[in-house]
CSV table of C-alpha atoms in Angstrom, one decimal:
chain,number,residue,atom,x,y,z
A,1,MET,CA,89.1,22.0,129.9
A,2,LEU,CA,86.8,23.8,132.4
A,3,ILE,CA,86.6,22.1,136.2
A,4,SER,CA,82.4,22.4,137.3
A,5,THR,CA,81.3,23.0,140.2
A,6,LYS,CA,80.6,19.3,140.5
A,7,GLY,CA,84.2,18.5,140.7
A,8,ARG,CA,85.2,21.7,142.6
A,9,TYR,CA,82.4,21.1,145.2
A,10,ALA,CA,83.9,17.3,145.5
A,11,LEU,CA,87.4,18.4,146.5
A,12,ARG,CA,85.5,20.6,149.2
A,13,VAL,CA,84.0,18.0,150.8
A,14,MET,CA,86.6,15.5,150.3
A,15,ALA,CA,88.9,17.9,151.8
A,16,ASP,CA,86.4,18.6,154.9
A,17,LEU,CA,85.8,15.5,156.1
A,18,ALA,CA,89.9,15.1,156.1
A,19,GLU,CA,90.0,18.2,158.3
A,20,HIS,CA,87.0,17.2,160.4
A,21,PRO,CA,88.3,14.0,161.4
A,22,THR,CA,86.2,11.4,163.3
A,23,GLU,CA,85.2,8.0,164.1
A,24,SER,CA,81.6,8.4,163.7
A,25,TYR,CA,80.2,9.7,160.7
A,26,VAL,CA,79.3,13.2,160.0
A,27,PRO,CA,76.1,14.2,158.5
A,28,LEU,CA,75.8,15.8,155.4
A,29,LYS,CA,73.8,18.4,157.2
A,30,GLU,CA,77.1,20.2,158.8
A,31,ILE,CA,79.5,19.5,155.8
A,32,ALA,CA,77.0,21.6,153.7
A,33,GLN,CA,76.6,24.3,156.2
A,34,ARG,CA,80.8,24.2,156.8
A,35,GLN,CA,81.1,24.4,152.9
A,36,GLU,CA,77.9,26.7,152.1
A,37,ILE,CA,76.9,24.1,149.8
A,38,SER,CA,73.0,23.3,149.0
A,39,GLU,CA,72.5,19.8,150.7
A,40,LYS,CA,70.5,18.8,147.7
A,41,TYR,CA,73.5,19.4,144.9
A,42,LEU,CA,76.0,18.2,147.9
A,43,GLU,CA,73.4,14.7,148.1
A,44,ALA,CA,74.4,14.1,143.8
A,45,ILE,CA,78.4,15.0,144.6
A,46,ILE,CA,78.5,12.4,147.8
A,47,LYS,CA,76.0,9.9,146.0
A,48,ILE,CA,79.3,9.4,143.0
A,49,LEU,CA,82.0,9.8,145.7
A,50,VAL,CA,80.4,6.8,148.0
A,51,LYS,CA,79.2,4.8,144.6
A,52,ALA,CA,83.3,5.2,143.9
A,53,ARG,CA,84.0,4.0,147.1
A,54,LEU,CA,85.7,6.7,148.6
A,55,LEU,CA,83.0,7.4,150.8
A,56,THR,CA,80.8,4.9,153.4
A,57,GLY,CA,77.7,6.3,154.2
A,58,ILE,CA,75.0,5.1,156.5
A,59,ARG,CA,71.2,6.8,157.0
A,60,GLY,CA,69.2,7.6,159.9
A,61,LYS,CA,70.0,8.9,163.3
A,62,GLY,CA,73.8,9.1,163.9
A,63,GLY,CA,74.1,9.0,159.9
A,64,GLY,CA,76.4,10.3,157.6
A,65,TYR,CA,79.5,9.9,155.8
A,66,LYS,CA,83.3,9.5,156.3
A,67,LEU,CA,86.2,8.5,154.3
A,68,THR,CA,87.3,5.1,153.2
A,69,ARG,CA,91.2,5.1,153.2
A,70,PRO,CA,94.0,7.3,154.1
A,71,LEU,CA,94.2,10.5,152.8
A,72,GLU,CA,97.3,9.6,151.1
A,73,GLN,CA,95.4,7.6,148.6
A,74,TYR,CA,92.7,10.1,147.8
A,75,THR,CA,94.3,11.9,144.4
A,76,VAL,CA,92.4,15.5,142.8
A,77,GLY,CA,93.1,13.7,139.3
A,78,GLU,CA,90.8,10.4,141.0
A,79,ILE,CA,88.2,12.6,141.9
A,80,LEU,CA,87.8,15.1,139.0
A,81,ARG,CA,87.8,12.4,136.8
A,82,LEU,CA,84.9,10.8,138.9
A,83,THR,CA,83.1,14.3,138.8
A,84,GLU,CA,84.2,15.6,135.6
A,85,GLU,CA,82.8,14.3,131.7
A,86,SER,CA,86.4,14.3,130.8
A,87,LEU,CA,89.8,16.1,131.7
A,88,ALA,CA,91.2,16.1,128.4
A,89,PRO,CA,92.1,19.7,126.6
A,90,VAL,CA,91.0,17.9,123.0
A,91,THR,CA,87.7,16.2,122.6
A,92,CYS,CA,89.7,13.4,120.4
A,93,LEU,CA,91.6,13.0,123.6
A,94,GLU,CA,88.5,12.0,125.4
A,95,GLU,CA,87.8,8.3,126.8
A,96,ASP,CA,85.4,7.5,124.3
A,97,ALA,CA,86.6,9.7,121.2
A,98,ALA,CA,86.2,8.0,118.0
A,99,ALA,CA,89.4,7.9,116.0
A,100,CYS,CA,90.2,10.5,114.3
A,101,SER,CA,90.8,10.2,110.6
A,102,ARG,CA,93.6,12.7,110.8
A,103,ALA,CA,95.4,11.6,113.9
A,104,ALA,CA,98.8,10.4,111.7
A,105,GLU,CA,99.2,13.4,110.1
A,106,CYS,CA,97.9,15.9,112.6
A,107,ARG,CA,100.9,18.5,113.6
A,108,THR,CA,99.2,19.3,117.2
A,109,LEU,CA,98.1,15.7,118.0
A,110,PRO,CA,101.3,16.0,120.4
A,111,VAL,CA,100.9,19.4,121.9
A,112,TRP,CA,97.6,18.1,123.3
A,113,LYS,CA,98.9,14.5,124.1
A,114,GLY,CA,101.8,16.3,126.4
A,115,LEU,CA,99.2,18.7,128.0
A,116,ASP,CA,97.3,15.5,128.6
A,117,ARG,CA,100.1,14.0,130.3
A,118,VAL,CA,100.9,16.9,132.3
A,119,ILE,CA,97.4,17.8,133.8
A,120,ASN,CA,97.0,14.1,134.6
A,121,GLU,CA,100.5,13.9,136.2
A,122,TYR,CA,99.9,17.3,138.3
A,123,LEU,CA,96.5,16.2,139.3
A,124,ASP,CA,97.2,12.6,140.4
A,125,GLY,CA,100.5,13.9,142.3
A,126,ILE,CA,98.4,15.8,144.9
A,127,THR,CA,96.6,14.5,147.3
A,128,ILE,CA,93.9,15.0,150.2
A,129,ALA,CA,96.3,15.0,152.6
A,130,ASP,CA,98.5,17.8,150.8
A,131,LEU,CA,95.6,19.8,150.8
A,132,ILE,CA,94.4,20.0,154.1
A,133,ARG,CA,98.4,20.4,154.9
A,134,ARG,CA,99.0,23.6,152.6
A,135,GLY,CA,96.3,25.4,154.7
A,136,GLU,CA,98.5,24.8,158.1
A,137,ALA,CA,100.5,27.2,160.0
A,138,GLY,CA,103.9,27.4,159.5
A,139,ASN,CA,103.6,25.6,156.0
A,140,ASP,CA,103.0,28.5,154.1
A,141,TYR,CA,106.8,29.6,153.0
A,142,VAL,CA,108.3,30.3,150.1
A,143,ILE,CA,111.2,30.0,149.0
């Protein structure tokens, strides 16, 4: 599993909107400038997030994008599953994978299923609120 720029940038967009809370809509141009992402590429990513109702947007003067729900309700896993083809560590665990004729006697399948579970549980356990909290001063101690 390798996370693409689309997935990484989607997380950055969501964190950017969370770090710049406002009642009004944030223009695409502002997000693109702050994140140093091309507007054209960002449009494609935001389109995915709007379609999934993670963001809402309006066009024209005063237009832009904003989050649709509280920060604690967005998980990293949810966002990456929207933007990546798959988070599965092996093809046989992908959502649309054909049934494997060797699955019943596969010695390694339990390893891949376990890894898949760990990946998803880990990513689903991190919210956008967690991402922006990690950057707050005084919240960076290590025990």
